[in-house]
PDB file of C-alpha atoms and ligand atoms in Angstrom:
ATOM      1  CA  UNK A   1     -10.309 -10.786 -19.552  1.00 75.00           C
ATOM      2  CA  UNK A   2     -12.165  -8.448 -17.190  1.00 81.00           C
ATOM      3  CA  UNK A   3     -13.614  -5.173 -18.358  1.00 92.00           C
ATOM      4  CA  UNK A   4     -11.324  -2.677 -16.590  1.00 94.00           C
ATOM      5  CA  UNK A   5      -9.295  -2.121 -19.770  1.00 93.00           C
ATOM      6  CA  UNK A   6     -12.377  -1.297 -21.879  1.00 93.00           C
ATOM      7  CA  UNK A   7     -12.356   2.330 -23.011  1.00 94.00           C
ATOM      8  CA  UNK A   8     -16.082   2.707 -22.247  1.00 95.00           C
ATOM      9  CA  UNK A   9     -15.715   1.195 -18.751  1.00 96.00           C
ATOM     10  CA  UNK A  10     -12.717   3.371 -17.860  1.00 96.00           C
ATOM     11  CA  UNK A  11     -14.443   6.543 -19.045  1.00 96.00           C
ATOM     12  CA  UNK A  12     -17.669   5.603 -17.270  1.00 96.00           C
ATOM     13  CA  UNK A  13     -15.800   5.019 -13.999  1.00 96.00           C
ATOM     14  CA  UNK A  14     -13.967   8.315 -14.331  1.00 97.00           C
ATOM     15  CA  UNK A  15     -17.194  10.131 -15.050  1.00 96.00           C
ATOM     16  CA  UNK A  16     -19.146   8.451 -12.263  1.00 96.00           C
ATOM     17  CA  UNK A  17     -16.462   9.460  -9.758  1.00 96.00           C
ATOM     18  CA  UNK A  18     -15.840  12.866 -11.296  1.00 95.00           C
ATOM     19  CA  UNK A  19     -12.188  11.941 -11.761  1.00 96.00           C
ATOM     20  CA  UNK A  20     -10.269  13.999 -14.277  1.00 96.00           C
ATOM     21  CA  UNK A  21      -6.960  12.215 -15.027  1.00 96.00           C
ATOM     22  CA  UNK A  22      -4.073  14.025 -13.356  1.00 96.00           C
ATOM     23  CA  UNK A  23      -1.069  14.819 -15.493  1.00 94.00           C
ATOM     24  CA  UNK A  24       1.019  15.377 -12.434  1.00 94.00           C
ATOM     25  CA  UNK A  25       0.324  11.765 -11.348  1.00 97.00           C
ATOM     26  CA  UNK A  26       0.996  10.401 -14.851  1.00 96.00           C
ATOM     27  CA  UNK A  27      -2.565   9.112 -15.140  1.00 98.00           C
ATOM     28  CA  UNK A  28      -2.696   7.610 -18.620  1.00 98.00           C
ATOM     29  CA  UNK A  29      -4.826   4.520 -18.255  1.00 98.00           C
ATOM     30  CA  UNK A  30      -4.626   1.448 -20.448  1.00 98.00           C
ATOM     31  CA  UNK A  31      -7.698   1.004 -22.633  1.00 97.00           C
ATOM     32  CA  UNK A  32      -6.469  -1.750 -24.916  1.00 97.00           C
ATOM     33  CA  UNK A  33      -6.798  -5.421 -24.066  1.00 96.00           C
ATOM     34  CA  UNK A  34      -4.079  -6.507 -26.475  1.00 97.00           C
ATOM     35  CA  UNK A  35      -1.378  -4.546 -24.741  1.00 98.00           C
ATOM     36  CA  UNK A  36      -2.624  -5.759 -21.343  1.00 98.00           C
ATOM     37  CA  UNK A  37      -2.349  -9.316 -22.672  1.00 97.00           C
ATOM     38  CA  UNK A  38       1.197  -8.676 -23.940  1.00 98.00           C
ATOM     39  CA  UNK A  39       2.337  -7.274 -20.605  1.00 98.00           C
ATOM     40  CA  UNK A  40       0.836 -10.164 -18.662  1.00 98.00           C
ATOM     41  CA  UNK A  41       2.334 -12.718 -21.059  1.00 98.00           C
ATOM     42  CA  UNK A  42       5.778 -11.128 -20.730  1.00 98.00           C
ATOM     43  CA  UNK A  43       5.624 -11.546 -16.940  1.00 98.00           C
ATOM     44  CA  UNK A  44       5.708 -15.360 -17.280  1.00 97.00           C
ATOM     45  CA  UNK A  45       3.312 -15.814 -14.366  1.00 97.00           C
ATOM     46  CA  UNK A  46       2.760 -19.299 -13.005  1.00 92.00           C
ATOM     47  CA  UNK A  47       0.375 -18.667 -10.147  1.00 94.00           C
ATOM     48  CA  UNK A  48       2.901 -19.008  -7.338  1.00 93.00           C
ATOM     49  CA  UNK A  49       4.654 -15.639  -7.308  1.00 96.00           C
ATOM     50  CA  UNK A  50       3.899 -12.387  -5.568  1.00 97.00           C
ATOM     51  CA  UNK A  51       3.552  -9.537  -8.026  1.00 98.00           C
ATOM     52  CA  UNK A  52       4.067  -5.924  -7.097  1.00 98.00           C
ATOM     53  CA  UNK A  53       2.155  -3.422  -9.185  1.00 98.00           C
ATOM     54  CA  UNK A  54       2.994   0.266  -8.999  1.00 98.00           C
ATOM     55  CA  UNK A  55       0.040   2.528  -9.807  1.00 98.00           C
ATOM     56  CA  UNK A  56      -2.867   0.129 -10.440  1.00 98.00           C
ATOM     57  CA  UNK A  57      -5.114   3.005 -11.573  1.00 98.00           C
ATOM     58  CA  UNK A  58      -8.510   1.614 -12.568  1.00 98.00           C
ATOM     59  CA  UNK A  59      -7.166  -1.941 -12.406  1.00 98.00           C
ATOM     60  CA  UNK A  60      -6.598  -2.841 -16.079  1.00 98.00           C
ATOM     61  CA  UNK A  61      -3.506  -4.881 -15.164  1.00 98.00           C
ATOM     62  CA  UNK A  62      -4.493  -5.646 -11.581  1.00 98.00           C
ATOM     63  CA  UNK A  63      -7.546  -7.685 -12.533  1.00 97.00           C
ATOM     64  CA  UNK A  64      -5.404  -9.909 -14.767  1.00 98.00           C
ATOM     65  CA  UNK A  65      -2.622 -10.200 -12.206  1.00 98.00           C
ATOM     66  CA  UNK A  66      -5.181 -11.353  -9.655  1.00 97.00           C
ATOM     67  CA  UNK A  67      -6.168 -14.122 -12.044  1.00 96.00           C
ATOM     68  CA  UNK A  68      -2.689 -15.308 -12.900  1.00 97.00           C
ATOM     69  CA  UNK A  69      -0.364 -14.615  -9.938  1.00 97.00           C
ATOM     70  CA  UNK A  70      -0.238 -16.100  -6.436  1.00 96.00           C
ATOM     71  CA  UNK A  71      -0.554 -12.769  -4.632  1.00 97.00           C
ATOM     72  CA  UNK A  72      -0.662  -9.142  -5.717  1.00 98.00           C
ATOM     73  CA  UNK A  73       0.629  -6.047  -3.922  1.00 98.00           C
ATOM     74  CA  UNK A  74      -0.705  -2.882  -5.564  1.00 98.00           C
ATOM     75  CA  UNK A  75       0.530   0.537  -4.439  1.00 98.00           C
ATOM     76  CA  UNK A  76      -1.526   3.514  -5.620  1.00 98.00           C
ATOM     77  CA  UNK A  77      -0.903   7.123  -4.677  1.00 98.00           C
ATOM     78  CA  UNK A  78      -4.304   8.539  -5.609  1.00 98.00           C
ATOM     79  CA  UNK A  79      -6.831   7.848  -2.812  1.00 98.00           C
ATOM     80  CA  UNK A  80      -9.749   8.267  -5.246  1.00 97.00           C
ATOM     81  CA  UNK A  81      -8.443   5.371  -7.341  1.00 98.00           C
ATOM     82  CA  UNK A  82      -7.845   3.233  -4.262  1.00 98.00           C
ATOM     83  CA  UNK A  83     -11.500   3.672  -3.369  1.00 97.00           C
ATOM     84  CA  UNK A  84     -12.672   2.857  -6.918  1.00 97.00           C
ATOM     85  CA  UNK A  85     -10.426  -0.199  -7.016  1.00 97.00           C
ATOM     86  CA  UNK A  86     -11.835  -1.508  -3.750  1.00 97.00           C
ATOM     87  CA  UNK A  87     -15.302  -1.224  -5.241  1.00 96.00           C
ATOM     88  CA  UNK A  88     -14.429  -2.767  -8.588  1.00 96.00           C
ATOM     89  CA  UNK A  89     -12.185  -5.591  -7.397  1.00 96.00           C
ATOM     90  CA  UNK A  90     -13.954  -6.419  -4.163  1.00 92.00           C
ATOM     91  CA  UNK A  91     -11.642  -7.896  -1.534  1.00 93.00           C
ATOM     92  CA  UNK A  92      -9.817 -10.845  -3.059  1.00 96.00           C
ATOM     93  CA  UNK A  93      -7.898 -12.475  -0.180  1.00 96.00           C
ATOM     94  CA  UNK A  94      -4.665 -12.540  -2.216  1.00 97.00           C
ATOM     95  CA  UNK A  95      -4.643  -8.778  -2.880  1.00 97.00           C
ATOM     96  CA  UNK A  96      -2.810  -6.257  -0.724  1.00 98.00           C
ATOM     97  CA  UNK A  97      -3.986  -2.838  -1.917  1.00 98.00           C
ATOM     98  CA  UNK A  98      -1.983  -0.020  -0.394  1.00 98.00           C
ATOM     99  CA  UNK A  99      -2.495   3.708  -0.651  1.00 98.00           C
ATOM    100  CA  UNK A 100       0.953   5.248  -0.791  1.00 98.00           C
ATOM    101  CA  UNK A 101       3.826   6.637  -2.783  1.00 98.00           C
ATOM    102  CA  UNK A 102       5.844   3.913  -4.503  1.00 98.00           C
ATOM    103  CA  UNK A 103       8.998   6.023  -4.333  1.00 98.00           C
ATOM    104  CA  UNK A 104       9.148   5.569  -0.577  1.00 98.00           C
ATOM    105  CA  UNK A 105       7.578   2.126  -0.237  1.00 98.00           C
ATOM    106  CA  UNK A 106       9.205  -0.433   2.042  1.00 98.00           C
ATOM    107  CA  UNK A 107       9.101  -3.295  -0.485  1.00 98.00           C
ATOM    108  CA  UNK A 108      10.520  -6.057   1.730  1.00 97.00           C
ATOM    109  CA  UNK A 109       7.922  -5.243   4.411  1.00 97.00           C
ATOM    110  CA  UNK A 110       5.056  -5.139   1.906  1.00 98.00           C
ATOM    111  CA  UNK A 111       6.131  -8.461   0.428  1.00 97.00           C
ATOM    112  CA  UNK A 112       6.310  -9.959   3.888  1.00 96.00           C
ATOM    113  CA  UNK A 113       2.826  -8.663   4.605  1.00 96.00           C
ATOM    114  CA  UNK A 114       1.578 -10.101   1.317  1.00 96.00           C
ATOM    115  CA  UNK A 115       3.185 -13.425   2.116  1.00 94.00           C
ATOM    116  CA  UNK A 116       0.913 -13.702   5.159  1.00 93.00           C
ATOM    117  CA  UNK A 117      -2.132 -13.591   2.840  1.00 94.00           C
ATOM    118  CA  UNK A 118      -3.607 -16.838   1.566  1.00 90.00           C
ATOM    119  CA  UNK A 119      -2.381 -17.403  -1.994  1.00 86.00           C
ATOM    120  CA  UNK A 120      -4.860 -17.471  -4.835  1.00 86.00           C
ATOM    121  CA  UNK A 121      -6.754 -20.720  -4.889  1.00 76.00           C
ATOM    122  CA  UNK A 122      -5.570 -22.987  -7.687  1.00 68.00           C
ATOM    123  CA  UNK A 123      -8.378 -23.361 -10.173  1.00 62.00           C
ATOM    124  CA  UNK A 124      -9.493 -19.735  -9.865  1.00 58.00           C
ATOM    125  CA  UNK A 125      -7.433 -18.868 -12.937  1.00 52.00           C
ATOM    126  CA  UNK A 126      -4.265 -19.960 -14.712  1.00 46.00           C
ATOM    127  CA  UNK A 127      -1.409 -21.205 -12.610  1.00 46.00           C
ATOM    128  CA  UNK A 128      -0.144 -23.910 -10.341  1.00 46.00           C
ATOM    129  CA  UNK A 129       0.073 -24.837  -6.694  1.00 48.00           C
ATOM    130  CA  UNK A 130       1.823 -22.279  -4.472  1.00 47.00           C
ATOM    131  CA  UNK A 131       5.307 -23.279  -3.392  1.00 52.00           C
ATOM    132  CA  UNK A 132       6.511 -23.539   0.182  1.00 57.00           C
ATOM    133  CA  UNK A 133       8.983 -20.940   1.500  1.00 63.00           C
ATOM    134  CA  UNK A 134       9.517 -17.395   0.287  1.00 67.00           C
ATOM    135  CA  UNK A 135       7.341 -16.716  -2.729  1.00 69.00           C
ATOM    136  CA  UNK A 136       9.199 -15.376  -5.719  1.00 92.00           C
ATOM    137  CA  UNK A 137       8.700 -11.681  -6.390  1.00 97.00           C
ATOM    138  CA  UNK A 138       7.966  -9.976  -9.676  1.00 98.00           C
ATOM    139  CA  UNK A 139       7.059  -6.452 -10.613  1.00 98.00           C
ATOM    140  CA  UNK A 140       4.556  -5.561 -13.317  1.00 98.00           C
ATOM    141  CA  UNK A 141       3.561  -1.958 -13.913  1.00 98.00           C
ATOM    142  CA  UNK A 142       2.476   0.728 -16.283  1.00 98.00           C
ATOM    143  CA  UNK A 143       4.619   3.275 -14.499  1.00 98.00           C
ATOM    144  CA  UNK A 144       3.721   6.914 -13.878  1.00 97.00           C
ATOM    145  CA  UNK A 145       6.208   8.543 -16.258  1.00 95.00           C
ATOM    146  CA  UNK A 146       7.105  11.557 -14.113  1.00 94.00           C
ATOM    147  CA  UNK A 147       8.538   9.309 -11.401  1.00 97.00           C
ATOM    148  CA  UNK A 148       9.872   6.371 -13.426  1.00 97.00           C
ATOM    149  CA  UNK A 149      13.482   6.781 -12.312  1.00 97.00           C
ATOM    150  CA  UNK A 150      12.892   7.182  -8.537  1.00 98.00           C
ATOM    151  CA  UNK A 151      10.367   4.322  -8.528  1.00 98.00           C
ATOM    152  CA  UNK A 152      12.798   2.073 -10.391  1.00 98.00           C
ATOM    153  CA  UNK A 153      15.619   2.986  -8.033  1.00 97.00           C
ATOM    154  CA  UNK A 154      13.403   2.262  -5.033  1.00 98.00           C
ATOM    155  CA  UNK A 155      12.504  -1.180  -6.437  1.00 98.00           C
ATOM    156  CA  UNK A 156      16.044  -2.086  -7.477  1.00 97.00           C
ATOM    157  CA  UNK A 157      17.738  -0.872  -4.304  1.00 96.00           C
ATOM    158  CA  UNK A 158      15.183  -2.411  -1.961  1.00 96.00           C
ATOM    159  CA  UNK A 159      17.167  -5.580  -1.396  1.00 95.00           C
ATOM    160  CA  UNK A 160      14.274  -7.706  -2.712  1.00 96.00           C
ATOM    161  CA  UNK A 161      15.456 -10.656  -4.823  1.00 96.00           C
ATOM    162  CA  UNK A 162      13.207  -9.868  -7.784  1.00 98.00           C
ATOM    163  CA  UNK A 163      12.875 -12.544 -10.383  1.00 97.00           C
ATOM    164  CA  UNK A 164      11.287 -10.699 -13.263  1.00 98.00           C
ATOM    165  CA  UNK A 165       9.955  -7.255 -14.092  1.00 98.00           C
ATOM    166  CA  UNK A 166       7.748  -5.996 -16.901  1.00 98.00           C
ATOM    167  CA  UNK A 167       7.348  -2.250 -17.004  1.00 98.00           C
ATOM    168  CA  UNK A 168       5.743   0.201 -19.383  1.00 98.00           C
ATOM    169  CA  UNK A 169       7.829   3.353 -19.640  1.00 98.00           C
ATOM    170  CA  UNK A 170       8.289   6.301 -21.972  1.00 98.00           C
ATOM    171  CA  UNK A 171      10.108   5.141 -25.109  1.00 98.00           C
ATOM    172  CA  UNK A 172      13.138   7.352 -24.421  1.00 97.00           C
ATOM    173  CA  UNK A 173      13.468   5.820 -20.972  1.00 98.00           C
ATOM    174  CA  UNK A 174      13.196   2.304 -22.415  1.00 98.00           C
ATOM    175  CA  UNK A 175      16.057   3.187 -24.749  1.00 98.00           C
ATOM    176  CA  UNK A 176      18.056   4.537 -21.839  1.00 98.00           C
ATOM    177  CA  UNK A 177      17.506   1.382 -19.782  1.00 98.00           C
ATOM    178  CA  UNK A 178      18.670  -0.857 -22.616  1.00 98.00           C
ATOM    179  CA  UNK A 179      21.396   1.386 -24.114  1.00 98.00           C
ATOM    180  CA  UNK A 180      24.845  -0.032 -24.827  1.00 97.00           C
ATOM    181  CA  UNK A 181      27.955   1.814 -23.583  1.00 96.00           C
ATOM    182  CA  UNK A 182      28.974   4.617 -25.927  1.00 94.00           C
ATOM    183  CA  UNK A 183      25.441   5.639 -26.748  1.00 94.00           C
ATOM    184  CA  UNK A 184      24.187   9.136 -25.988  1.00 92.00           C
ATOM    185  CA  UNK A 185      21.498   7.939 -23.595  1.00 95.00           C
ATOM    186  CA  UNK A 186      23.671   5.467 -21.673  1.00 97.00           C
ATOM    187  CA  UNK A 187      23.997   6.617 -18.075  1.00 96.00           C
ATOM    188  CA  UNK A 188      23.982   5.847 -14.364  1.00 96.00           C
ATOM    189  CA  UNK A 189      20.429   4.452 -14.542  1.00 97.00           C
ATOM    190  CA  UNK A 190      21.503   2.069 -17.341  1.00 98.00           C
ATOM    191  CA  UNK A 191      24.344   0.846 -15.131  1.00 98.00           C
ATOM    192  CA  UNK A 192      22.014   0.349 -12.165  1.00 98.00           C
ATOM    193  CA  UNK A 193      19.599  -1.697 -14.262  1.00 98.00           C
ATOM    194  CA  UNK A 194      22.416  -3.702 -15.878  1.00 98.00           C
ATOM    195  CA  UNK A 195      23.798  -4.484 -12.437  1.00 98.00           C
ATOM    196  CA  UNK A 196      20.514  -6.159 -11.480  1.00 98.00           C
ATOM    197  CA  UNK A 197      19.005  -7.495 -14.685  1.00 98.00           C
ATOM    198  CA  UNK A 198      19.101  -8.104 -18.400  1.00 98.00           C
ATOM    199  CA  UNK A 199      16.762  -5.515 -19.889  1.00 98.00           C
ATOM    200  CA  UNK A 200      15.001  -5.916 -23.202  1.00 98.00           C
ATOM    201  CA  UNK A 201      12.371  -3.889 -25.037  1.00 98.00           C
ATOM    202  CA  UNK A 202       9.554  -6.344 -25.771  1.00 98.00           C
ATOM    203  CA  UNK A 203       6.967  -4.008 -27.311  1.00 98.00           C
ATOM    204  CA  UNK A 204       6.738  -0.502 -28.697  1.00 98.00           C
ATOM    205  CA  UNK A 205       3.477   1.119 -27.761  1.00 98.00           C
ATOM    206  CA  UNK A 206       1.628   3.990 -29.453  1.00 98.00           C
ATOM    207  CA  UNK A 207      -0.213   6.692 -27.436  1.00 98.00           C
ATOM    208  CA  UNK A 208      -3.570   5.381 -28.690  1.00 97.00           C
ATOM    209  CA  UNK A 209      -3.672   2.491 -26.189  1.00 98.00           C
ATOM    210  CA  UNK A 210      -4.041   4.973 -23.315  1.00 98.00           C
ATOM    211  CA  UNK A 211      -6.777   7.249 -22.096  1.00 97.00           C
ATOM    212  CA  UNK A 212      -5.995  10.058 -22.190  1.00 97.00           C
ATOM    213  CA  UNK A 213      -3.231   9.474 -24.779  1.00 97.00           C
ATOM    214  CA  UNK A 214       0.180  10.737 -23.565  1.00 96.00           C
ATOM    215  CA  UNK A 215       2.226  13.038 -25.770  1.00 95.00           C
ATOM    216  CA  UNK A 216       5.035  10.508 -25.998  1.00 96.00           C
ATOM    217  CA  UNK A 217       5.566   7.035 -27.359  1.00 98.00           C
ATOM    218  CA  UNK A 218       5.939   4.212 -24.870  1.00 98.00           C
ATOM    219  CA  UNK A 219       7.605   0.822 -24.662  1.00 98.00           C
ATOM    220  CA  UNK A 220       7.406  -2.285 -22.530  1.00 98.00           C
ATOM    221  CA  UNK A 221      10.689  -3.392 -21.006  1.00 98.00           C
ATOM    222  CA  UNK A 222      11.238  -6.873 -19.582  1.00 98.00           C
ATOM    223  CA  UNK A 223      13.800  -7.268 -16.818  1.00 98.00           C
ATOM    224  CA  UNK A 224      15.282 -10.683 -16.127  1.00 98.00           C
ATOM    225  CA  UNK A 225      17.029 -10.417 -12.791  1.00 98.00           C
ATOM    226  CA  UNK A 226      20.324 -12.249 -12.175  1.00 97.00           C
ATOM    227  CA  UNK A 227      23.495 -11.567 -10.205  1.00 96.00           C
ATOM    228  CA  UNK A 228      25.940  -9.628 -12.387  1.00 96.00           C
ATOM    229  CA  UNK A 229      28.945 -11.892 -13.051  1.00 93.00           C
ATOM    230  CA  UNK A 230      32.023 -10.672 -11.189  1.00 91.00           C
ATOM    231  CA  UNK A 231      30.171  -8.078  -9.118  1.00 95.00           C
ATOM    232  CA  UNK A 232      30.176 -10.143  -5.926  1.00 93.00           C
ATOM    233  CA  UNK A 233      33.738  -9.068  -5.023  1.00 91.00           C
ATOM    234  CA  UNK A 234      33.076  -5.343  -5.306  1.00 96.00           C
ATOM    235  CA  UNK A 235      31.111  -3.484  -2.603  1.00 96.00           C
ATOM    236  CA  UNK A 236      27.950  -2.076  -4.171  1.00 95.00           C
ATOM    237  CA  UNK A 237      28.229   1.258  -2.387  1.00 95.00           C
ATOM    238  CA  UNK A 238      31.718   1.791  -3.795  1.00 96.00           C
ATOM    239  CA  UNK A 239      30.714   0.813  -7.322  1.00 97.00           C
ATOM    240  CA  UNK A 240      27.759   3.196  -7.412  1.00 97.00           C
ATOM    241  CA  UNK A 241      29.771   6.033  -5.883  1.00 96.00           C
ATOM    242  CA  UNK A 242      32.209   5.689  -8.793  1.00 97.00           C
ATOM    243  CA  UNK A 243      29.388   5.493 -11.348  1.00 97.00           C
ATOM    244  CA  UNK A 244      27.521   8.457  -9.867  1.00 96.00           C
ATOM    245  CA  UNK A 245      30.580  10.705  -9.734  1.00 95.00           C
ATOM    246  CA  UNK A 246      31.760   9.654 -13.204  1.00 95.00           C
ATOM    247  CA  UNK A 247      28.386  10.484 -14.783  1.00 96.00           C
ATOM    248  CA  UNK A 248      27.918  13.657 -12.757  1.00 93.00           C
ATOM    249  CA  UNK A 249      30.419  15.237 -15.130  1.00 90.00           C
ATOM    250  CA  UNK A 250      29.799  13.102 -18.174  1.00 88.00           C
ATOM    251  CA  UNK A 251      31.287  15.645 -20.596  1.00 90.00           C
ATOM    252  CA  UNK A 252      34.625  15.545 -18.783  1.00 94.00           C
ATOM    253  CA  UNK A 253      37.313  12.929 -19.177  1.00 95.00           C
ATOM    254  CA  UNK A 254      37.235  10.157 -16.570  1.00 95.00           C
ATOM    255  CA  UNK A 255      40.538  11.403 -15.238  1.00 95.00           C
ATOM    256  CA  UNK A 256      39.075  14.829 -14.486  1.00 95.00           C
ATOM    257  CA  UNK A 257      35.718  13.568 -13.306  1.00 95.00           C
ATOM    258  CA  UNK A 258      37.280  11.154 -10.816  1.00 96.00           C
ATOM    259  CA  UNK A 259      39.582  13.813  -9.378  1.00 94.00           C
ATOM    260  CA  UNK A 260      36.571  15.708  -8.143  1.00 90.00           C
ATOM    261  CA  UNK A 261      36.819  17.135  -4.615  1.00 88.00           C
ATOM    262  CA  UNK A 262      35.229  15.064  -1.894  1.00 88.00           C
ATOM    263  CA  UNK A 263      35.566  11.736  -3.731  1.00 91.00           C
ATOM    264  CA  UNK A 264      36.273   8.918  -1.237  1.00 93.00           C
ATOM    265  CA  UNK A 265      39.547   7.859  -2.931  1.00 93.00           C
ATOM    266  CA  UNK A 266      42.954   9.440  -3.269  1.00 89.00           C
ATOM    267  CA  UNK A 267      43.120  12.071  -6.024  1.00 90.00           C
ATOM    268  CA  UNK A 268      46.757  11.195  -6.536  1.00 90.00           C
ATOM    269  CA  UNK A 269      45.840   7.576  -7.087  1.00 92.00           C
ATOM    270  CA  UNK A 270      43.374   8.238  -9.940  1.00 95.00           C
ATOM    271  CA  UNK A 271      45.904   7.995 -12.798  1.00 95.00           C
ATOM    272  CA  UNK A 272      47.363   4.817 -11.390  1.00 95.00           C
ATOM    273  CA  UNK A 273      43.900   3.301 -10.871  1.00 96.00           C
ATOM    274  CA  UNK A 274      42.908   4.110 -14.463  1.00 97.00           C
ATOM    275  CA  UNK A 275      46.076   2.447 -15.749  1.00 96.00           C
ATOM    276  CA  UNK A 276      45.519  -0.510 -13.441  1.00 95.00           C
ATOM    277  CA  UNK A 277      42.000  -0.940 -14.814  1.00 96.00           C
ATOM    278  CA  UNK A 278      43.355  -0.711 -18.374  1.00 96.00           C
ATOM    279  CA  UNK A 279      41.374   2.450 -19.152  1.00 97.00           C
ATOM    280  CA  UNK A 280      42.244   5.430 -21.296  1.00 96.00           C
ATOM    281  CA  UNK A 281      42.264   8.412 -18.889  1.00 94.00           C
ATOM    282  CA  UNK A 282      40.714  10.559 -21.599  1.00 95.00           C
ATOM    283  CA  UNK A 283      37.717   8.285 -22.095  1.00 95.00           C
ATOM    284  CA  UNK A 284      34.392   9.325 -20.590  1.00 96.00           C
ATOM    285  CA  UNK A 285      31.947   7.642 -18.257  1.00 96.00           C
ATOM    286  CA  UNK A 286      29.594   6.847 -21.127  1.00 96.00           C
ATOM    287  CA  UNK A 287      32.314   4.707 -22.795  1.00 96.00           C
ATOM    288  CA  UNK A 288      32.559   2.277 -19.880  1.00 97.00           C
ATOM    289  CA  UNK A 289      30.600  -0.938 -19.538  1.00 97.00           C
ATOM    290  CA  UNK A 290      29.779  -2.310 -16.103  1.00 97.00           C
ATOM    291  CA  UNK A 291      32.782  -4.672 -16.206  1.00 97.00           C
ATOM    292  CA  UNK A 292      35.091  -1.709 -16.619  1.00 97.00           C
ATOM    293  CA  UNK A 293      33.374   0.208 -13.819  1.00 98.00           C
ATOM    294  CA  UNK A 294      33.893  -2.836 -11.588  1.00 98.00           C
ATOM    295  CA  UNK A 295      37.606  -3.005 -12.379  1.00 97.00           C
ATOM    296  CA  UNK A 296      37.961   0.745 -11.941  1.00 97.00           C
ATOM    297  CA  UNK A 297      36.231   0.621  -8.548  1.00 97.00           C
ATOM    298  CA  UNK A 298      38.550  -2.115  -7.323  1.00 96.00           C
ATOM    299  CA  UNK A 299      41.585  -0.138  -8.469  1.00 96.00           C
ATOM    300  CA  UNK A 300      40.384   3.179  -6.972  1.00 96.00           C
ATOM    301  CA  UNK A 301      39.625   1.697  -3.568  1.00 94.00           C
ATOM    302  CA  UNK A 302      42.772  -0.438  -3.455  1.00 90.00           C
ATOM    303  CA  UNK A 303      44.805   2.579  -2.266  1.00 71.00           C
TER     304      UNK A 303
HETATM  305  N1  SAM B   1      -2.026   0.625 -14.126  1.00 57.91           N
HETATM  306  C1  SAM B   1      -3.029   1.544 -14.643  1.00 57.91           C
HETATM  307  C2  SAM B   1      -3.231   1.282 -16.121  1.00 57.91           C
HETATM  308  O1  SAM B   1      -2.315   0.677 -16.713  1.00 57.91           O
HETATM  309  O2  SAM B   1      -4.242   1.669 -16.654  1.00 57.91           O
HETATM  310  C3  SAM B   1      -2.632   3.008 -14.419  1.00 57.91           C
HETATM  311  C4  SAM B   1      -1.277   3.421 -14.957  1.00 57.91           C
HETATM  312  S1  SAM B   1      -0.999   5.156 -14.919  1.00 57.91           S
HETATM  313  C5  SAM B   1       0.236   5.311 -16.180  1.00 57.91           C
HETATM  314  C6  SAM B   1      -0.003   5.411 -13.477  1.00 57.91           C
HETATM  315  C7  SAM B   1      -0.693   5.191 -12.131  1.00 57.91           C
HETATM  316  O3  SAM B   1       0.257   5.428 -11.086  1.00 57.91           O
HETATM  317  C8  SAM B   1      -1.862   6.114 -11.838  1.00 57.91           C
HETATM  318  O4  SAM B   1      -2.923   5.359 -11.323  1.00 57.91           O
HETATM  319  C9  SAM B   1      -1.322   7.095 -10.779  1.00 57.91           C
HETATM  320  O5  SAM B   1      -2.310   7.606  -9.925  1.00 57.91           O
HETATM  321  C10 SAM B   1      -0.327   6.219 -10.053  1.00 57.91           C
HETATM  322  N2  SAM B   1       0.794   6.937  -9.398  1.00 57.91           N
HETATM  323  C11 SAM B   1       1.356   8.116  -9.758  1.00 57.91           C
HETATM  324  N3  SAM B   1       2.401   8.403  -8.965  1.00 57.91           N
HETATM  325  C12 SAM B   1       2.514   7.367  -8.090  1.00 57.91           C
HETATM  326  C13 SAM B   1       3.398   7.073  -7.026  1.00 57.91           C
HETATM  327  N4  SAM B   1       4.402   7.903  -6.715  1.00 57.91           N
HETATM  328  N5  SAM B   1       3.222   5.940  -6.321  1.00 57.91           N
HETATM  329  C14 SAM B   1       2.204   5.077  -6.636  1.00 57.91           C
HETATM  330  N6  SAM B   1       1.330   5.311  -7.642  1.00 57.91           N
HETATM  331  C15 SAM B   1       1.478   6.431  -8.369  1.00 57.91           C
END
C-alpha cells in the first residue's frame, strides 16, 4: 500500500500546499488504510477493467486503483488537488487524470479516451492480462457528499454499461439507496439505482477514518449492475417520468399524484391504469416496487 492514505502524509501535503479542506467540495480525505483496503477489495478488480474514480483528492484510492485495475480515469474538481496528484502519482501511462466537475462529465467519451491508453503492464501489481475489445467499466469513489445524488445520476444515466460500483456515501444516503419499498427513505433515487443494479451496504464507516472527520456517519455501498428483469419492454423515459411525478407528491395518493396537470398521459385514464396494474388507487409512490412501477407505466401509456 502506498502512503497517500497515511494521516501524516495527507496533513503534510495539505500543509505544504497551503490547502485547507473545503467543506463546500466535500473534502474529507481517507486516512485509514483498512478502509481503503476494504473498498478496493469490494471492487473485485482483476487488472483488465477501466475504473472511474470521482474526486481522487490526495490519491488514497487512486494509488491502489493504479496498482490493481487496467486503467484509471480520475475526475477531480479542485485544480489544486489535480496539481498535487500529478506530482505524487507521476504520469502512469494507464491514468487519465481530468480536472472537471463529475456532475457534467461525458463518461462514454472519457472511457473511450482511457481505452486509447496502454493498459497497466501485467506484473506491475495484482491482476491479469488485459482483454481484447471494450474494457469493462467500474466506478470506485469516496464521493463528495454534497453532490452524491447528481453525480450518481450522471453515472447511471450515462449509457455506460457499468459492471460494478463501490461508493462511499453518507450513511443516510446508503440507507436510501438500499431501502425496500414502504420505508420512509425509499424514493426516486432508490428506484433509479434498483433499475440499474443490486445495491448492498458492505461497510459502515465512522467519521474517524477521514481527515477532517465529517459530522455524519458513512457507509460503503456495492453496486452490482445487471439489466432489471422485465424492464426491457418499457421505455426508460416513460418509466422515470411516472416515478418522478409519483414521488413529487409522495404524501398524496397515487391516484391524485398521477392526475397532476401536464402529465403525458390521459387524466381520465389514471383510474383504469391503476386497476389494470392491480394497484390500490389510495396507495402512495413509496409503497410501489419497481415491478409495480413498470406495470403502471405500461398501463398509463397504453391509452
Ligand atoms: N478520494 C479521496 C479520498 O478518499 O481521500 C477524496 C474524497 S473527498 C470525500 C471528495 C473529493 O471530491 C475531493 O477531492 C473533492 O475536491 C472532489 N470533488 C468535489 N466535488 C466534485 C465534483 N463535482 N466533481 C469531481 N470532484 C469533486
